[in-house]
Short mmCIF file of C-alpha atoms in Angstrom, two decimals:
data_model
loop_
_atom_site.label_atom_id
_atom_site.label_comp_id
_atom_site.label_asym_id
_atom_site.label_seq_id
_atom_site.Cartn_x
_atom_site.Cartn_y
_atom_site.Cartn_z
CA MET A 1368 167.80 89.30 100.87
CA SER A 1369 168.08 88.44 97.03
CA MET A 1370 167.68 84.66 97.96
CA TRP A 1371 164.81 85.14 99.29
CA GLY A 1372 163.09 87.21 96.56
CA VAL A 1373 162.79 89.86 98.83
CA THR A 1374 164.88 92.53 96.61
CA ASP A 1375 162.29 91.99 93.62
CA PHE A 1376 159.22 92.60 95.93
CA LEU A 1377 160.50 95.82 97.40
CA GLN A 1378 161.32 96.42 94.00
CA SER A 1379 158.38 95.92 92.64
CA SER A 1380 156.33 97.41 95.92
CA ASN A 1381 157.87 100.71 94.79
CA LYS A 1382 157.17 100.32 91.18
CA CYS A 1383 153.39 100.05 91.95
CA LYS A 1384 153.10 102.72 94.68
CA SER A 1385 154.06 105.04 91.70
CA GLN A 1386 152.87 103.85 88.63
CA CYS A 1387 148.86 104.06 91.11
CA LYS A 1388 149.98 107.80 91.61
CA PRO A 1389 147.22 109.27 89.44
CA LEU A 1390 148.86 110.34 86.53
CA GLY A 1391 150.86 113.40 86.23
CA SER A 1392 152.01 113.67 90.38
CA GLU A 1393 154.42 110.30 89.54
CA PRO A 1394 156.98 112.53 90.36
CA LEU A 1395 155.66 114.33 93.74
CA PRO A 1396 156.59 113.09 97.51
CA GLU A 1397 154.01 111.05 98.89
CA GLY A 1398 151.13 112.92 101.38
CA ILE A 1399 150.25 115.52 98.89
CA ILE A 1400 148.56 113.94 96.80
CA THR A 1401 145.03 114.82 97.08
CA ASN A 1402 142.87 112.51 95.28
CA THR A 1403 139.53 114.34 95.20
CA SER A 1404 137.86 117.90 95.96
CA ASN A 1405 134.81 119.59 96.64
CA LEU A 1406 132.68 122.66 96.38
CA GLN A 1407 133.37 124.70 99.37
CA MET A 1408 134.28 128.25 98.27
CA ARG A 1409 136.92 129.68 100.93
CA PRO A 1410 137.83 133.21 101.87
CA LEU A 1411 140.53 135.90 99.63
CA TRP A 1412 142.29 136.40 103.17
CA GLY A 1413 142.88 134.85 106.14
CA PHE A 1414 141.32 131.19 107.05
CA PRO A 1415 138.11 129.72 107.31
CA LYS A 1416 135.40 129.45 109.13
CA LYS A 1417 134.83 127.07 110.98
CA GLU A 1418 131.33 125.97 109.60
CA LYS A 1419 129.18 122.94 109.16
CA VAL A 1420 130.75 120.92 105.69
CA SER A 1421 127.71 120.42 104.03
CA THR A 1422 127.34 116.63 102.92
CA SER A 1423 125.10 116.77 99.14
CA LEU A 1424 125.27 118.87 96.07
CA PHE A 1425 121.96 120.96 94.61
CA ALA A 1426 122.85 121.50 91.33
CA VAL A 1427 120.20 123.31 88.11
CA ALA A 1428 120.58 124.29 85.55
CA VAL A 1429 118.70 127.84 85.49
CA GLY A 1430 117.13 131.08 82.40
CA ILE A 1431 116.64 134.56 84.39
CA LYS A 1432 112.75 133.96 82.82
CA GLN A 1433 111.98 131.36 86.09
CA LYS A 1434 114.14 133.27 88.83
CA ASP A 1435 110.71 133.17 90.61
CA ILE A 1436 110.92 128.95 91.12
CA VAL A 1437 114.54 129.25 91.80
CA HIS A 1438 114.11 131.90 94.51
CA LYS A 1439 112.63 129.89 96.07
CA MET A 1440 114.19 126.17 95.26
CA VAL A 1441 117.72 128.00 96.63
CA LYS A 1442 116.23 128.69 99.70
CA LYS A 1443 115.37 126.00 100.58
CA PHE A 1444 118.54 123.96 100.00
CA LEU A 1445 120.04 126.27 101.18
CA SER A 1446 118.57 126.60 105.02
CA SER A 1447 118.73 122.79 104.49
CA GLY A 1448 122.41 122.70 104.40
CA PHE A 1449 123.15 121.92 100.56
CA VAL A 1450 125.92 123.13 98.75
CA VAL A 1451 124.35 124.92 95.75
CA MET A 1452 125.30 125.37 92.12
CA LEU A 1453 123.24 127.22 89.51
CA PHE A 1454 124.22 126.15 85.16
CA HIS A 1455 123.37 129.34 82.96
CA TYR A 1456 122.00 128.37 80.81
CA ASP A 1457 120.96 132.53 79.42
CA GLY A 1458 124.54 133.72 80.27
CA ILE A 1459 122.27 136.61 82.40
CA VAL A 1460 124.25 135.91 85.85
CA ASP A 1461 124.04 139.11 87.09
CA GLU A 1462 120.85 139.99 87.93
CA TRP A 1463 120.61 137.16 90.41
CA LYS A 1464 122.82 139.78 92.65
CA ASP A 1465 119.28 140.99 93.84
CA PHE A 1466 118.79 138.05 96.05
CA ALA A 1467 120.64 137.93 99.40
CA TRP A 1468 121.75 133.85 98.55
CA SER A 1469 123.89 135.11 95.43
CA ASP A 1470 126.66 135.05 96.54
CA GLN A 1471 126.10 132.08 98.72
CA VAL A 1472 125.96 129.61 95.45
CA ILE A 1473 128.22 128.64 92.86
CA HIS A 1474 127.91 130.34 89.23
CA VAL A 1475 128.23 128.08 86.18
CA SER A 1476 127.72 130.42 83.07
CA ALA A 1477 127.69 128.84 78.57
CA ARG A 1478 124.87 129.62 76.66
CA ASN A 1479 122.10 127.51 75.19
CA GLN A 1480 123.55 124.39 77.34
CA THR A 1481 121.80 121.39 78.77
CA LYS A 1482 122.26 120.56 82.45
CA TRP A 1483 124.13 117.61 81.36
CA TRP A 1484 126.11 119.50 79.61
CA PHE A 1485 127.17 121.29 82.15
CA ALA A 1486 127.32 118.83 84.72
CA LYS A 1487 129.93 116.28 82.37
CA ARG A 1488 132.40 119.19 82.46
CA PHE A 1489 131.78 120.42 86.38
CA LEU A 1490 130.78 118.26 88.00
CA HIS A 1491 133.53 115.62 87.81
CA PRO A 1492 132.95 112.39 90.14
CA ASP A 1493 136.63 113.38 91.58
CA ILE A 1494 134.96 117.03 92.87
CA VAL A 1495 131.47 115.88 94.25
CA TRP A 1496 133.56 113.10 96.37
CA ASP A 1497 132.82 114.64 99.18
CA TYR A 1498 129.29 114.66 98.54
CA SER A 1499 126.71 111.77 99.98
CA TYR A 1500 124.36 112.64 97.62
CA ILE A 1501 123.57 114.47 94.18
CA PHE A 1502 120.68 116.46 93.20
CA LEU A 1503 120.62 117.57 89.25
CA TRP A 1504 117.30 119.53 88.84
CA ASP A 1505 115.69 120.97 86.25
CA GLU A 1506 114.56 124.91 87.35
CA ASP A 1507 110.65 124.28 87.17
CA LEU A 1508 110.41 122.01 90.12
CA GLY A 1509 107.52 122.89 93.30
CA VAL A 1510 109.30 122.96 96.39
CA GLU A 1511 106.90 123.96 98.73
CA ASP A 1512 105.68 120.09 99.70
CA PHE A 1513 109.87 119.20 99.73
CA HIS A 1514 112.28 118.33 102.96
CA PRO A 1515 115.48 117.64 101.38
CA LYS A 1516 116.88 116.85 104.68
CA LYS A 1517 113.92 113.68 105.55
CA TYR A 1518 114.92 113.01 101.56
CA VAL A 1519 117.98 112.26 102.39
CA SER A 1520 116.92 110.27 105.50
CA ILE A 1521 114.27 108.10 103.21
CA VAL A 1522 116.55 107.56 100.00
CA GLU A 1523 119.22 106.21 103.50
CA ARG A 1524 117.17 104.09 104.65
CA GLU A 1525 115.68 102.45 102.21
CA GLY A 1526 118.86 102.25 99.99
CA LEU A 1527 118.41 103.75 96.79
CA GLU A 1528 121.23 104.43 94.81
CA ILE A 1529 119.64 106.40 92.19
CA SER A 1530 115.53 108.37 92.86
CA GLN A 1531 114.01 111.14 92.36
CA PRO A 1532 111.19 112.66 94.60
CA ALA A 1533 107.14 111.67 93.26
CA LEU A 1534 105.13 114.17 91.87
CA ASP A 1535 101.49 115.48 92.79
CA THR A 1536 99.38 114.03 90.38
CA ALA A 1537 96.93 117.52 91.93
CA LYS A 1538 99.95 119.83 90.12
CA SER A 1539 101.51 118.57 87.93
CA GLU A 1540 102.42 117.66 84.35
CA VAL A 1541 102.87 113.97 84.30
CA HIS A 1542 105.05 111.91 82.06
CA HIS A 1543 105.28 108.71 83.34
CA GLN A 1544 103.43 107.13 85.81
CA ILE A 1545 106.39 105.13 88.10
CA THR A 1546 107.10 108.71 88.56
CA ALA A 1547 103.16 109.81 89.94
CA ARG A 1548 103.24 109.88 94.23
CA GLY A 1549 101.27 106.88 95.92
CA ARG A 1550 99.94 108.34 99.30
CA LYS A 1551 100.14 105.23 100.70
CA SER A 1552 103.42 103.89 99.73
CA ILE A 1553 107.07 105.97 101.66
CA VAL A 1554 109.01 104.10 98.45
CA HIS A 1555 107.82 102.71 95.02
CA ARG A 1556 110.41 100.73 93.08
CA ARG A 1557 107.57 99.77 90.62
CA THR A 1558 104.45 100.22 88.92
CA PHE A 1559 101.36 98.76 87.46
CA LYS A 1560 99.91 99.14 84.51
CA HIS A 1561 97.26 96.84 82.47
CA GLY A 1562 97.30 97.02 78.48
CA ALA A 1563 99.03 94.91 76.16
CA ASN A 1564 101.79 92.45 77.08
CA ARG A 1565 105.13 95.83 76.18
CA THR A 1566 103.08 97.86 78.18
CA SER A 1567 101.53 96.28 80.70
CA CYS A 1568 103.71 96.37 83.85
CA ASP A 1569 103.47 93.70 87.30
CA GLY A 1570 105.02 92.06 89.80
CA HIS A 1571 107.16 90.39 87.82
CA SER A 1572 108.35 93.15 85.48
CA LYS A 1573 112.36 93.85 84.83
CA ALA A 1574 112.68 96.73 82.92
CA PRO A 1575 111.66 100.41 82.23
CA PRO A 1576 108.93 101.92 82.91
CA CYS A 1577 107.89 99.53 85.14
CA THR A 1578 110.38 99.13 87.34
CA GLY A 1579 114.02 100.65 87.60
CA TRP A 1580 113.57 104.28 86.17
CA ILE A 1581 113.29 107.70 87.27
CA GLU A 1582 112.53 110.95 84.71
CA MET A 1583 115.49 112.94 84.82
CA MET A 1584 113.47 116.31 85.50
CA ALA A 1585 114.90 115.97 89.15
CA PRO A 1586 117.17 113.05 89.58
CA VAL A 1587 119.15 112.41 93.20
CA PHE A 1588 121.73 110.23 92.69
CA SER A 1589 124.26 108.34 95.53
CA ARG A 1590 128.36 109.71 95.67
CA ALA A 1591 128.70 105.76 94.25
CA ALA A 1592 125.88 106.19 91.39
CA TRP A 1593 126.93 109.30 90.56
CA ARG A 1594 131.09 108.43 89.49
CA CYS A 1595 128.65 105.03 87.89
CA VAL A 1596 126.56 107.27 85.22
CA TRP A 1597 129.46 110.13 85.12
CA TYR A 1598 130.81 107.40 83.05
CA MET A 1599 127.35 105.93 81.30
CA ILE A 1600 127.58 102.63 83.38
CA GLN A 1601 123.74 101.28 84.89
CA GLY A 1602 123.73 99.69 87.78
CA ASP A 1603 120.93 97.00 89.34
CA ARG A 1604 117.76 99.68 88.75
CA THR A 1605 115.38 97.12 89.93
CA LYS A 1606 116.64 97.17 93.76
CA ASN A 1607 118.27 100.39 93.95
CA ILE A 1608 116.94 103.16 91.72
CA GLY A 1609 113.49 104.05 92.86
CA VAL A 1610 110.70 107.38 93.37
CA VAL A 1611 110.34 109.05 97.21
CA ASP A 1612 106.59 109.32 97.66
CA ALA A 1613 106.79 110.53 101.12
CA GLU A 1614 108.36 113.66 99.41
CA TYR A 1615 107.13 115.13 96.24
CA ILE A 1616 107.65 117.98 93.98
CA VAL A 1617 105.22 119.36 91.53
CA HIS A 1618 106.92 119.84 88.14
CA TYR A 1619 105.70 122.67 86.30
CA ASN A 1620 106.69 122.24 83.01
CA ARG A 1621 108.08 125.56 82.29
CA PRO A 1622 109.51 125.52 78.37
CA THR A 1623 113.15 127.01 79.18
CA LEU A 1624 116.36 127.14 76.11
CA GLY A 1625 113.70 129.66 74.19
CA GLY A 1626 110.83 127.41 73.97
CA THR A 1627 107.53 128.47 73.28
CA VAL A 1628 104.20 127.52 74.22
CA GLU A 1629 100.81 125.40 73.65
CA LYS A 1630 98.63 123.14 75.33
CA ASN A 1631 98.59 120.18 76.39
CA HIS A 1632 97.14 117.59 78.21
CA SER A 1633 97.57 114.48 80.67
CA THR A 1634 96.95 111.81 82.27
CA VAL A 1635 97.70 109.67 85.06
CA GLU A 1636 96.43 106.25 84.30
CA GLY A 1637 94.08 105.59 87.41
CA GLY A 1638 92.68 108.33 87.61
CA ASN A 1639 89.55 109.92 86.81
CA LYS A 1640 90.56 113.41 86.16
CA THR A 1641 92.77 114.99 82.95
CA TYR A 1642 94.79 117.31 83.94
CA SER A 1643 95.33 120.59 81.62
CA HIS A 1644 98.52 122.84 81.45
CA ARG A 1645 100.75 124.68 79.13
CA ARG A 1646 103.32 122.62 77.76
CA GLY A 1647 106.30 124.31 76.10
CA LYS A 1648 108.15 122.78 73.25
CA ASP A 1649 111.23 122.74 74.93
CA PRO A 1650 114.16 121.84 73.59
CA ARG A 1651 114.80 120.04 75.93
CA VAL A 1652 112.60 116.70 75.31
CA GLU A 1653 114.26 116.33 71.85
CA VAL A 1654 118.02 115.92 74.21
CA ARG A 1655 116.17 113.08 76.46
CA ARG A 1656 114.13 110.98 73.63
CA GLN A 1657 118.22 110.92 72.38
CA SER A 1658 119.85 110.15 75.81
CA TYR A 1659 117.09 107.30 76.36
CA ILE A 1660 117.67 105.71 73.74
CA GLU A 1661 121.91 105.99 73.23
CA LEU A 1662 121.93 104.65 77.23
CA ASP A 1663 118.72 101.78 75.92
CA ILE A 1664 122.04 100.87 73.86
CA PHE A 1665 124.55 101.55 76.26
CA ARG A 1666 122.81 99.07 78.76
CA LYS A 1667 121.88 96.51 76.60
CA ARG A 1668 126.20 96.17 75.66
CA TRP A 1669 127.16 96.60 78.97
CA GLU A 1670 125.04 94.11 80.63
CA LYS A 1671 125.94 90.95 77.41
CA ALA A 1672 129.20 92.04 78.54
CA VAL A 1673 129.25 92.50 81.56
CA LYS A 1674 127.31 89.74 84.19
CA ASN A 1675 128.29 90.83 87.69
CA ASP A 1676 128.61 94.23 87.70
CA LYS A 1677 129.96 96.18 89.95
CA CYS A 1678 129.11 99.71 89.96
CA TRP A 1679 127.25 100.43 92.80
CA ALA A 1680 131.07 99.99 95.03
CA ASP A 1681 132.86 102.28 96.76
CA PRO A 1682 135.44 102.32 94.29
CA TYR A 1683 138.31 104.01 96.69
CA GLN A 1684 137.64 100.91 99.65
#
């Protein structure tokens, strides 16, 4: 065996098995190490009931002032078989106990933190690995016409890794034309707009805000995409990112995190109406703006360094 190099091979194989174990688990025997988990709650005594395992997660940053909207959202997602997680940015948790569903959802509380702060610390890709899709939404969204199960079936069929439901332009605060609902399509991946060279969008456009872009108020990530996003890595945005027109929501644009209210107007190009809303001086706006700048810098550096991005691949296959 020594002559044929079999001994060296076996030794290197055993060494590889040890090195490939998660950090800190090297001394543990094989068969008891689990790399991933989920957010299913367990009973304090006895064995868990045999229930249908949830395949998607709905997480939302909430404040008690928006409890009326959040109540409708939570009821709809729970009834669709989702695991629901509430991030309480105002530190108020007990006042949510008035709702019958309160004990069915996961509550995480930290004052004055954004949903991205919560997501980075409590939605590690290994912890949410059991979920095919992660919905990471703001609290000011109307879901009367939205159907979570139908939405998931659409993004699966269309191959969307990152998506969002389109916005109902008759009722919503629309900040970006690409997010507006198209009534003649199920999904759209780009928008068309006439203007100067840098502001026009056509069939040849390959960059945001013309294609490969969604707004961060209601993003939906596939399992593989969330692992990439968690590490701040981009994928092929022209193919894997889109807006679902068949399933749409309403953006009320209510101020959160201590924001104040003022009058504002928004217009969707191509329409004849200007929609008037009461828009808040929302601290999230500055956070988003800074995040967009940092993401764009990171994206350019990453695309320059890696020509063949394998980000969407399943790391465990």
